[in-house]
GROMACS .gro file of C-alpha atoms in nm:
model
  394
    1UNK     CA    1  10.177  -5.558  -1.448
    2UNK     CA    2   9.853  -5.390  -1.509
    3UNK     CA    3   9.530  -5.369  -1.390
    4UNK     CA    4   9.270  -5.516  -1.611
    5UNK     CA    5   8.936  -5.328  -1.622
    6UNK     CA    6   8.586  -5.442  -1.826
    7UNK     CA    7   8.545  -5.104  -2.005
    8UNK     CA    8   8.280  -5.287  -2.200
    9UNK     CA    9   7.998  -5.542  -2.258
   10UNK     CA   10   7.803  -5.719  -2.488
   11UNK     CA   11   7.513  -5.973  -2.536
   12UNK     CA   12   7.277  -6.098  -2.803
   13UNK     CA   13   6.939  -6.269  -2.729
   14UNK     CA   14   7.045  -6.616  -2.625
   15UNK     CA   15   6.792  -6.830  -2.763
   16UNK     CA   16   6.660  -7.024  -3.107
   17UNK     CA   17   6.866  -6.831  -3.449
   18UNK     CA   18   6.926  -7.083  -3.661
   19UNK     CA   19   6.893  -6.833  -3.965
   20UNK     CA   20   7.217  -6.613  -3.783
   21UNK     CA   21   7.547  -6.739  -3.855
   22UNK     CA   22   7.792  -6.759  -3.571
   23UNK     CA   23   8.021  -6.452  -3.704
   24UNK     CA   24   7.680  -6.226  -3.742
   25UNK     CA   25   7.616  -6.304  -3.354
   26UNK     CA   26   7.926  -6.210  -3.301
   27UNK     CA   27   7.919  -5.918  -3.464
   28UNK     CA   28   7.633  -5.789  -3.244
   29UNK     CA   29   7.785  -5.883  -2.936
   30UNK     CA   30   8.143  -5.715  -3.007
   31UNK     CA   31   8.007  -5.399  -3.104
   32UNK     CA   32   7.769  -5.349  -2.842
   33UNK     CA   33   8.006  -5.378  -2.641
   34UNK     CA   34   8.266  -5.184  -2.798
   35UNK     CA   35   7.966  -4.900  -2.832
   36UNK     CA   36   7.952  -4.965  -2.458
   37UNK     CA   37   8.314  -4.934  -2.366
   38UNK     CA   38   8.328  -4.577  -2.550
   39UNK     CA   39   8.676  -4.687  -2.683
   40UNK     CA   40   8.726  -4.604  -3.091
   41UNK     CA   41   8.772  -4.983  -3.308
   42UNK     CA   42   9.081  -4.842  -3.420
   43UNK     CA   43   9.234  -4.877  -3.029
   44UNK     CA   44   9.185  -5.261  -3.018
   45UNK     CA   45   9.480  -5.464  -3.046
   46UNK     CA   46   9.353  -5.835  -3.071
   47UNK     CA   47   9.060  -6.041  -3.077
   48UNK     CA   48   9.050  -6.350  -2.826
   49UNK     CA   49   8.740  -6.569  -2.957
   50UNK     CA   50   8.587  -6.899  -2.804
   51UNK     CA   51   8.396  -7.154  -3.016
   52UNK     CA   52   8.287  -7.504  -2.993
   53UNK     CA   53   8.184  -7.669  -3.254
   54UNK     CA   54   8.182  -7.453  -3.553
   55UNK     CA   55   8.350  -7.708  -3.775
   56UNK     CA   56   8.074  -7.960  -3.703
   57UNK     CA   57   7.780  -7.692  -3.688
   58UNK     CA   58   7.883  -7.474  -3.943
   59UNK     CA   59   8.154  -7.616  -4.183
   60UNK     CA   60   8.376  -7.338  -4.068
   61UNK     CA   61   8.715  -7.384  -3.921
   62UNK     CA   62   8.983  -7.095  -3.880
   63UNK     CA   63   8.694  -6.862  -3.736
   64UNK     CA   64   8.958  -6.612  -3.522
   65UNK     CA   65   8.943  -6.404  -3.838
   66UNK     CA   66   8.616  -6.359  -3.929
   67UNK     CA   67   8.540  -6.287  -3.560
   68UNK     CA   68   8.700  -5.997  -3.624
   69UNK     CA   69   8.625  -5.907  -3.927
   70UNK     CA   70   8.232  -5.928  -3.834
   71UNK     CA   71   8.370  -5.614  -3.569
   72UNK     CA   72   8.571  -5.434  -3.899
   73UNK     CA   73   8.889  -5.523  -3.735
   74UNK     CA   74   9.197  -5.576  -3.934
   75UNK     CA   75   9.412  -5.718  -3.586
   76UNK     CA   76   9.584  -6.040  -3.470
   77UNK     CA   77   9.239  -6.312  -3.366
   78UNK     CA   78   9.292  -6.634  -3.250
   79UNK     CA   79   8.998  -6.875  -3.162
   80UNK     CA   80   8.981  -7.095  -2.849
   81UNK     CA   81   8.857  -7.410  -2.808
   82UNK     CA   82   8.790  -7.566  -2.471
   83UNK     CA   83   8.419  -7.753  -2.512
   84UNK     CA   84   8.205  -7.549  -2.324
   85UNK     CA   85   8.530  -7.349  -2.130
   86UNK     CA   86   8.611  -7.206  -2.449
   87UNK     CA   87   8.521  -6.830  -2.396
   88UNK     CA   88   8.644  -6.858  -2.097
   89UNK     CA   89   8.972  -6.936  -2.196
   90UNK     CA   90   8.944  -6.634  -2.458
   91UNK     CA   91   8.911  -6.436  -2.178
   92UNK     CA   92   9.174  -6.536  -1.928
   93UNK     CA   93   9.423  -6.509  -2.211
   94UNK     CA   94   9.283  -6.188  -2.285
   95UNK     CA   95   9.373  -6.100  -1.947
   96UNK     CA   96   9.665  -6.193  -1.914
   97UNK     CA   97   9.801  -5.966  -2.235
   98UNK     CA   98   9.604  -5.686  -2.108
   99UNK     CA   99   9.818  -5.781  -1.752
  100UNK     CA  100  10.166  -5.817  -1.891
  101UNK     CA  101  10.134  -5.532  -2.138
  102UNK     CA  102  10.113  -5.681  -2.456
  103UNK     CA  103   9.809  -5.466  -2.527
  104UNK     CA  104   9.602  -5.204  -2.369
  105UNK     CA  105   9.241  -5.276  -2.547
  106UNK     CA  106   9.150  -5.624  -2.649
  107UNK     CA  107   8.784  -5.769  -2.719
  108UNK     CA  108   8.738  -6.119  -2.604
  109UNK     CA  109   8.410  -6.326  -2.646
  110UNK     CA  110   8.257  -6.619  -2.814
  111UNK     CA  111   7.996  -6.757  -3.007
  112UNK     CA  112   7.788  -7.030  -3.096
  113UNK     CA  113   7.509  -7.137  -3.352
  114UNK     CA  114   7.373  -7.512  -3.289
  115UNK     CA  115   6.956  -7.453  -3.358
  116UNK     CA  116   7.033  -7.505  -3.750
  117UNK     CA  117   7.113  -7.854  -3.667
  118UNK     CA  118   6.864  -8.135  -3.588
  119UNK     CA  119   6.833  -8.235  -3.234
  120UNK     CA  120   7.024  -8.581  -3.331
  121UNK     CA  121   7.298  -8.373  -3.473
  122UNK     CA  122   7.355  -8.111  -3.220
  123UNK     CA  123   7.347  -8.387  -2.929
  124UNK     CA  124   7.609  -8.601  -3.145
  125UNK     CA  125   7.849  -8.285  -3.183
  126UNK     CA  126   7.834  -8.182  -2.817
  127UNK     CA  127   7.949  -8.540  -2.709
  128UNK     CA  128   8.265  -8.486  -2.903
  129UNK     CA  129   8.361  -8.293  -2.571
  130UNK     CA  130   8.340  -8.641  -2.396
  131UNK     CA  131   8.609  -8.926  -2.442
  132UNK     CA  132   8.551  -9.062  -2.786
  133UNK     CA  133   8.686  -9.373  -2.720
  134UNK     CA  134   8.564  -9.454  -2.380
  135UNK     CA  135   8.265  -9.262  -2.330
  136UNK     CA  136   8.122  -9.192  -2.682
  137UNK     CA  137   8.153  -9.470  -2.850
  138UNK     CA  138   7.999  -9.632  -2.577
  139UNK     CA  139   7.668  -9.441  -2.553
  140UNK     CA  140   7.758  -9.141  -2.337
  141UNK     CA  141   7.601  -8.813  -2.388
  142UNK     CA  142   7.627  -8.534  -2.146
  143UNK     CA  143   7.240  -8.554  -1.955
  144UNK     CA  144   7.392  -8.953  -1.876
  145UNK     CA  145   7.735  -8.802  -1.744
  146UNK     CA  146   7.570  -8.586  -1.555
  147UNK     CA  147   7.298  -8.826  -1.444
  148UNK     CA  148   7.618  -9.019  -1.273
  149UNK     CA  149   7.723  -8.805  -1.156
  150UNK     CA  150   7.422  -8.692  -0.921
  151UNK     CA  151   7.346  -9.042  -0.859
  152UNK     CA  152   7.725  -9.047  -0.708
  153UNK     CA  153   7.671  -8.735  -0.563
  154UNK     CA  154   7.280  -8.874  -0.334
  155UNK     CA  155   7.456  -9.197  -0.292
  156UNK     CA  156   7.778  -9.017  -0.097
  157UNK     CA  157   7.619  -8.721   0.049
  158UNK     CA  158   7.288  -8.700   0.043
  159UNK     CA  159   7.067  -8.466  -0.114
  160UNK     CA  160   6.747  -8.588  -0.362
  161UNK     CA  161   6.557  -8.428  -0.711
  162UNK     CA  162   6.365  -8.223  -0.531
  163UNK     CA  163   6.651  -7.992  -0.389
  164UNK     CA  164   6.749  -8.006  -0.738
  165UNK     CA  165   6.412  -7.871  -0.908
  166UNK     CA  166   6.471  -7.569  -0.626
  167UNK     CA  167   6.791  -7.452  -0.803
  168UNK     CA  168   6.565  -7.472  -1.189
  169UNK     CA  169   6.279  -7.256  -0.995
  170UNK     CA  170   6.546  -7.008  -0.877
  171UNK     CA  171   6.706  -6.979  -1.196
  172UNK     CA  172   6.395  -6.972  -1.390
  173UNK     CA  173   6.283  -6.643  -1.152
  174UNK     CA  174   6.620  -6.493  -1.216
  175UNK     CA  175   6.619  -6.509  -1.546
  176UNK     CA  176   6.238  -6.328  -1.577
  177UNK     CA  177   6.313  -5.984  -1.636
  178UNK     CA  178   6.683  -6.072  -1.848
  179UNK     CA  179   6.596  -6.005  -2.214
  180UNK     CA  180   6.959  -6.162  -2.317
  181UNK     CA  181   6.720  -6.553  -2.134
  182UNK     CA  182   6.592  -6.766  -2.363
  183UNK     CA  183   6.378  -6.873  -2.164
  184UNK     CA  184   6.162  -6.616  -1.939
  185UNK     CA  185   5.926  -6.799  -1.750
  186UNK     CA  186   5.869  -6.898  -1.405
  187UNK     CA  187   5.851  -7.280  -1.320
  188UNK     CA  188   5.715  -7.440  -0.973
  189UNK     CA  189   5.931  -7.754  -0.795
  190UNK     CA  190   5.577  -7.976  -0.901
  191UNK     CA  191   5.690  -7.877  -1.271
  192UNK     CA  192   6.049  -7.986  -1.225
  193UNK     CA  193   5.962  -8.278  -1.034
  194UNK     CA  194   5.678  -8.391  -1.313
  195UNK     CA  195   5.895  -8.316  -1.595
  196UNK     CA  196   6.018  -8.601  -1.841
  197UNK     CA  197   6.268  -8.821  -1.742
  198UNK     CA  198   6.605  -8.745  -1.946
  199UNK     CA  199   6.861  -8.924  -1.767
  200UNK     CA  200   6.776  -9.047  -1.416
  201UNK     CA  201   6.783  -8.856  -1.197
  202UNK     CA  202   6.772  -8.606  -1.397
  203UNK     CA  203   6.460  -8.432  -1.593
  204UNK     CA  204   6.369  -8.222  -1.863
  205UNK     CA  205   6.414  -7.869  -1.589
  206UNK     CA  206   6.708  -8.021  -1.474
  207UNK     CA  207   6.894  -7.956  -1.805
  208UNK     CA  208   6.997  -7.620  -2.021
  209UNK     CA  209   6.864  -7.603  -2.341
  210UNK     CA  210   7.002  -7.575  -2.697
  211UNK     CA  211   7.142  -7.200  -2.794
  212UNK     CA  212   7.272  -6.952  -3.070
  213UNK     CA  213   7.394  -6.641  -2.895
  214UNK     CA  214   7.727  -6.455  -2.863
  215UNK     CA  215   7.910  -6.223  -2.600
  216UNK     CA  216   8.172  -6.055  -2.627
  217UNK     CA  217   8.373  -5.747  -2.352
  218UNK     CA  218   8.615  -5.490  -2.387
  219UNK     CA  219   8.965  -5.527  -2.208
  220UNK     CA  220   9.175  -5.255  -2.122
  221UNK     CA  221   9.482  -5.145  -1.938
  222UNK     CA  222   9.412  -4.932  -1.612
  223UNK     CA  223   9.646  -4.645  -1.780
  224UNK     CA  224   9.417  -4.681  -2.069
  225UNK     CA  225   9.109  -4.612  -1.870
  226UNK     CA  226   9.233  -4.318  -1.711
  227UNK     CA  227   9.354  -4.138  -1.996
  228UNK     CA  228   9.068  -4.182  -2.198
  229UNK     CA  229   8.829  -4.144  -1.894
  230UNK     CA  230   8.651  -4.460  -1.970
  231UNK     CA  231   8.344  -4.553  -1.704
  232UNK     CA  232   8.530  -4.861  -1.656
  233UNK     CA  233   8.449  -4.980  -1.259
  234UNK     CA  234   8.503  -5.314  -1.269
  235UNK     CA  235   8.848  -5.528  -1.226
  236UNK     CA  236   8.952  -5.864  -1.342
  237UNK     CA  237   9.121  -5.912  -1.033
  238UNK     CA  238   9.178  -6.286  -1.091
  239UNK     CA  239   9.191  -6.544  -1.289
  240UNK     CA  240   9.268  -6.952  -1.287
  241UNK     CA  241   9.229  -7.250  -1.503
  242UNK     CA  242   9.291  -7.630  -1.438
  243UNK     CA  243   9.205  -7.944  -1.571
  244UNK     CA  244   9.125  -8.322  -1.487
  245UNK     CA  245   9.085  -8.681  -1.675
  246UNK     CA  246   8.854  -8.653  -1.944
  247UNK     CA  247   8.671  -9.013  -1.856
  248UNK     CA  248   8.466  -9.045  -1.594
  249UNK     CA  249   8.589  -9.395  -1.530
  250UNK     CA  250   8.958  -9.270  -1.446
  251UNK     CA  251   8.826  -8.977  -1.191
  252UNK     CA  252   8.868  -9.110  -0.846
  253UNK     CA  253   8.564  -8.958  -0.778
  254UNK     CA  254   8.297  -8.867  -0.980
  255UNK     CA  255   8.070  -8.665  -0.732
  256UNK     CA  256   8.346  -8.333  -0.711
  257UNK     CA  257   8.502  -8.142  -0.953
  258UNK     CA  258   8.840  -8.083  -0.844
  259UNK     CA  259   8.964  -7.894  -1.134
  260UNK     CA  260   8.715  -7.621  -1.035
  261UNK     CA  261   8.864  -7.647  -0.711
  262UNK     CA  262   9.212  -7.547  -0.863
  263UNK     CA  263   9.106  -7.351  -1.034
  264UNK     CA  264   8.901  -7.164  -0.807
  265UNK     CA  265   9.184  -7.155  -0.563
  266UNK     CA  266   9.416  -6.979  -0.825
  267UNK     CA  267   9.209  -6.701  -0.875
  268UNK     CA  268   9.098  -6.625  -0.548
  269UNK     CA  269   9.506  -6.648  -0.436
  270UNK     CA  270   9.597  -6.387  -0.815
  271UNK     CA  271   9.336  -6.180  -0.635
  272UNK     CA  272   9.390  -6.170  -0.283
  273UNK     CA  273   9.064  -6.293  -0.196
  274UNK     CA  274   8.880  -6.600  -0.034
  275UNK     CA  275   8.561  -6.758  -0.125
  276UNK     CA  276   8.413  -6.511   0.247
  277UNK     CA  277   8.462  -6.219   0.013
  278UNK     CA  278   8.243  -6.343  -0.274
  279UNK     CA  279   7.895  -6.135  -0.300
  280UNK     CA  280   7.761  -6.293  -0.626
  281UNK     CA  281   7.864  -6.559  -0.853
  282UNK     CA  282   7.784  -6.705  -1.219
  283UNK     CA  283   7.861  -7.055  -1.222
  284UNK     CA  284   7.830  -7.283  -1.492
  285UNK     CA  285   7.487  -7.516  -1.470
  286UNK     CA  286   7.423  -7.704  -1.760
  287UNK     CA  287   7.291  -7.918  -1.543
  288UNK     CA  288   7.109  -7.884  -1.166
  289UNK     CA  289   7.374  -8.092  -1.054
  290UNK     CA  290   7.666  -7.880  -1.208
  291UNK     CA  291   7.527  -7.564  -1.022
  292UNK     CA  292   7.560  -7.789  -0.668
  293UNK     CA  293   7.940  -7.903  -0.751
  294UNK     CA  294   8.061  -7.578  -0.908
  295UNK     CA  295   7.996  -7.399  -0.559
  296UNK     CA  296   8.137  -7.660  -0.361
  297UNK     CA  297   8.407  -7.639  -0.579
  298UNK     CA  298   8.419  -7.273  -0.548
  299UNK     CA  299   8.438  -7.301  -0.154
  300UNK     CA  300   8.096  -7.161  -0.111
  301UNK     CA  301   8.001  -7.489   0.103
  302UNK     CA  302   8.151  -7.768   0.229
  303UNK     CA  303   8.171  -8.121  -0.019
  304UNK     CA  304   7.807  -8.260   0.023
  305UNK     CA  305   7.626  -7.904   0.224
  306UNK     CA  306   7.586  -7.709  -0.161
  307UNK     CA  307   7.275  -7.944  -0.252
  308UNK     CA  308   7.012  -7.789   0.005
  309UNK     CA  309   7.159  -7.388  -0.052
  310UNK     CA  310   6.855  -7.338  -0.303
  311UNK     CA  311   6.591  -7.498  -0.102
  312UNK     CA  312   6.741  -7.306   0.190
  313UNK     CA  313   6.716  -6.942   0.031
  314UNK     CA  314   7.117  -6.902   0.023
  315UNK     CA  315   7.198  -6.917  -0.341
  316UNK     CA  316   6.853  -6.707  -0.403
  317UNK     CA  317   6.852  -6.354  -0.542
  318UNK     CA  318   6.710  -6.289  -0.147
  319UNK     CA  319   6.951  -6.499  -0.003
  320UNK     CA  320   7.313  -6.413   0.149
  321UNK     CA  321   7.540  -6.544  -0.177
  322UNK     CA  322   7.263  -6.485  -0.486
  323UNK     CA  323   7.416  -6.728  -0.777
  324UNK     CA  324   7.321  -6.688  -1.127
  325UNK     CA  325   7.098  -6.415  -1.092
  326UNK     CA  326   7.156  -6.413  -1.500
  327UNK     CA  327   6.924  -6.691  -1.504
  328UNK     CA  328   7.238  -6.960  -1.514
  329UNK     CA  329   7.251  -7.156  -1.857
  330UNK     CA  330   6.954  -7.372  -1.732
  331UNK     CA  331   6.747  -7.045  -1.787
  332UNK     CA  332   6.923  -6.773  -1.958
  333UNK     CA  333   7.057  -7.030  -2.210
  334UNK     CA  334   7.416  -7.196  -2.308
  335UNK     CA  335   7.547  -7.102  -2.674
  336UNK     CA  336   7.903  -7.282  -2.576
  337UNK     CA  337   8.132  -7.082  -2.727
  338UNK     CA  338   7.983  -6.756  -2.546
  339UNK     CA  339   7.881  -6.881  -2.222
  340UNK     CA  340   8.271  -6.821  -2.033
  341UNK     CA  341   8.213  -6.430  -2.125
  342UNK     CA  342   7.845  -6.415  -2.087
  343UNK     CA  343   7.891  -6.497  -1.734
  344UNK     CA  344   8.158  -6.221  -1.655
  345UNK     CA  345   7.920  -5.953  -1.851
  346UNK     CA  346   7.643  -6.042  -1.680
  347UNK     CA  347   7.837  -5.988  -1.316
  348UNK     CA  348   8.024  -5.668  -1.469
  349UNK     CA  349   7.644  -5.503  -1.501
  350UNK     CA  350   7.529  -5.665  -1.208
  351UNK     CA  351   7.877  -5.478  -1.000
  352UNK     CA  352   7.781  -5.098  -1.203
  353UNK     CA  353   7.456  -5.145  -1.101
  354UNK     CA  354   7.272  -5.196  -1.457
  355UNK     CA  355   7.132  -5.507  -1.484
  356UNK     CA  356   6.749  -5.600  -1.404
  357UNK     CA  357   6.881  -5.772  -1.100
  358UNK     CA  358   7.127  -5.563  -0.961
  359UNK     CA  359   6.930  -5.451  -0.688
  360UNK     CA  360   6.928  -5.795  -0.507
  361UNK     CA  361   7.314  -5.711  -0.486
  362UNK     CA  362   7.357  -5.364  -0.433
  363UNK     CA  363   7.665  -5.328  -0.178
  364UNK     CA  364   7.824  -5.608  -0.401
  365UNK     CA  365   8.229  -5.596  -0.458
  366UNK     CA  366   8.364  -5.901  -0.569
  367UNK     CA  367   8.204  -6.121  -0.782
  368UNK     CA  368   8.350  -6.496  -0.908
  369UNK     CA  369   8.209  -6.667  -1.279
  370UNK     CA  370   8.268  -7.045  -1.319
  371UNK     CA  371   8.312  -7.208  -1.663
  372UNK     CA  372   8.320  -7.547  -1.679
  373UNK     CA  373   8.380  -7.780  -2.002
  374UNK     CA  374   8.269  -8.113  -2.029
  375UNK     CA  375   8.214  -8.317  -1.753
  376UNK     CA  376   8.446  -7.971  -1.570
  377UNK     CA  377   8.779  -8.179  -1.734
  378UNK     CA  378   8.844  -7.779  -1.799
  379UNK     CA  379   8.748  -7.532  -1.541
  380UNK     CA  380   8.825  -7.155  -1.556
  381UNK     CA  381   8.755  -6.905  -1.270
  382UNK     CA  382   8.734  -6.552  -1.326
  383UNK     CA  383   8.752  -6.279  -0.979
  384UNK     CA  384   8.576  -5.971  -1.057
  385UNK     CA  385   8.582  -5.624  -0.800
  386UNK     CA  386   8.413  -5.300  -0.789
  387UNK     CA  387   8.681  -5.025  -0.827
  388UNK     CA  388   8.634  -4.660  -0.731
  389UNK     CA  389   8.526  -4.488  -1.032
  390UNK     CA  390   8.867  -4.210  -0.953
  391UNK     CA  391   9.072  -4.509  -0.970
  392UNK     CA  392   9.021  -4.540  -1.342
  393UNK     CA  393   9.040  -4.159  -1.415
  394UNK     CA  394   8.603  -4.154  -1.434
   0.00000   0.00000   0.00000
């Protein structure tokens, strides 16, 4: 098998585009980052594309092909869908061809366009990724999930909102100098703490907002890389996926997420690493709460210890494991379909050393990103490494 190497990136603005269509973002994203990579359009072999909810937002089903067609690509696309994993599942599939030598330059990505709907119809096509007939049809919707699931989490191990509204100020700081945020502005704890109520105990900071945005990277083979001297540094090293019930109500316990656990657990053993190597991480925080569980999950802290790491300084750009220094999806922004991949391109600059915050992790080498769908009943993990630049023929 091969290694894989990020030759390229790519990002829009995440933010409010309800006048963009999801195949336009998309567009921008994959050639950026193919502009990035250095490697000719005629040299890519497949597209690998995550979206959500483009038959519901956009009337459009099918959309592998005109993902690539919005990069001039006449090649084999296929479009995941995994609620809010799907990119991320683009990706690790994208992988593993790159890995087992099915191709040696693949783009994978995602997009998504939800501002064109009305608040009342974006909310009611994002709970589709709950269980329709247990949770939906009873009133669910993701802040309420989520809202049990941090009310599970004080009532086992502790913890209140205001450690919460410390991982939203953190995030909101990260994400001040990222143009690709939708939201670049710093917020105190008093403003997350004196925020509206969405869910108790959750408020208005404590949740990500609505996005349209697209990202998209360039795979290719290691033997690729060398002989077309591609700048390509960074390695996916490792990758997992796993799954768990999709109902709350049949989880034997609501305040973990063991399928990031799994998942985790795969990647770091397909890399040869542990959770003590990890320097940085993206991890998927649609909500405050999410952020806490994904690195327990992640074996960053033990079940119950994650909640305090922001209040601490741990999980702070300062601090000795810096986690979404992106800006997270509470801050930088969460267009489903793109956040898997937007994650792993924000830690691929972050590794070279280009991105606004790459200073807070400058002897960084491995880097994890955590995608979660749903209430994380579909987790994928992602192990990124530094490489020396003569290992990929630079």
């Amino acid at each position: 098998m091969t290694d894989v190497r990020v030759a390229g990136v790519g990002l829009t603005h995440f933010g409010v585009h309800p006048e963009r269509t999801s195949r336009d973002l998309f567009g921008e994203a994959g050639l950026t980052a193919l502009d990035d990579a250095g490697v000719d359009r005629a040299d890519v072999e497949a597209v690998h594309y995550g979206n959500f909810m483009g038959e519901l937002s956009e009337h459009q089903g099918h959309q592998g092909p005109l993902a690539a067609e919005a990069l001039g690509l006449d090649v084999p696309a296929t479009r995941y869908e995994s609620a809010c994993a799907s990119s991320g599942v683009a990706l690790r599939q994208a992988v593993r061809d790159v890995r087992n030598g099915e191709a040696d330059v693949v783009v994978a990505g995602g997009a998504e366009r939800m501002n064109n709907l009305e608040t009342a119809e974006s909310t009611e096509a994002l709970a589709i990724a709950a269980d329709d007939l247990y949770e939906v049809r009873a009133g669910m919707t993701f802040p309420g999930a989520y809202a049990l699931m941090a009310a599970a989490y004080f009532e086992q191990f502790g913890g209140s909102r205001e450690d919460l509204a410390h991982v939203a100020v953190k995030n909101h700081a990260n994400a001040l100098g990222n143009d690709h945020a939708q939201y670049q502005r710093e917020i105190t704890v008093e403003d997350a703490l004196e925020s509206p109520p969405v869910a108790e105990p959750l408020h208005l900071y404590d949740a990500c907002p609505v996005t349209d945005g697209a990202s998209a990277l360039v795979l290719v083979s290691e033997d690729y890389a060398a002989e077309h001297d591609l700048d390509a540094g960074v390695a996916v090293t490792g990758t997992g996926q796993a799954g768990d019930k999709m109902a709350l109500q049949d989880r034997d316990d609501v305040a973990t997420s063991p399928a990031a656990t799994d998942a985790a657990e795969e990647a770091y053993a397909d890399a040869g690493v542990s959770a003590d190597d990890v320097d940085v991480a993206e991890v998927h925080d649609c909500f405050t709460i999410a952020e806490v569980l994904a690195t327990e999950s992640l074996g960053f802290f033990e079940t119950g210890e994650g909640v305090t790491a922001a209040r601490e300084g741990v999980t702070t750009r300062d601090g000795d494991l810096p986690v979404n220094l992106s800006g997270g999806l509470k801050a930088k922004g969460h267009p489903v379909g793109a956040t898997g991949a937007s994650q792993v391109a924000e830690l691929t600059k972050l590794l070279r050393g280009d991105h606004v915050n790459s200073e807070y992790v400058a002897d960084a080498d491995t880097a994890v990103a955590h995608n979660a769908g749903g209430t994380v009943a579909s987790a994928v993990v992602h192990v990124l490494e530094a490489v020396e630049d003569e290992e990929v023929g630079a």
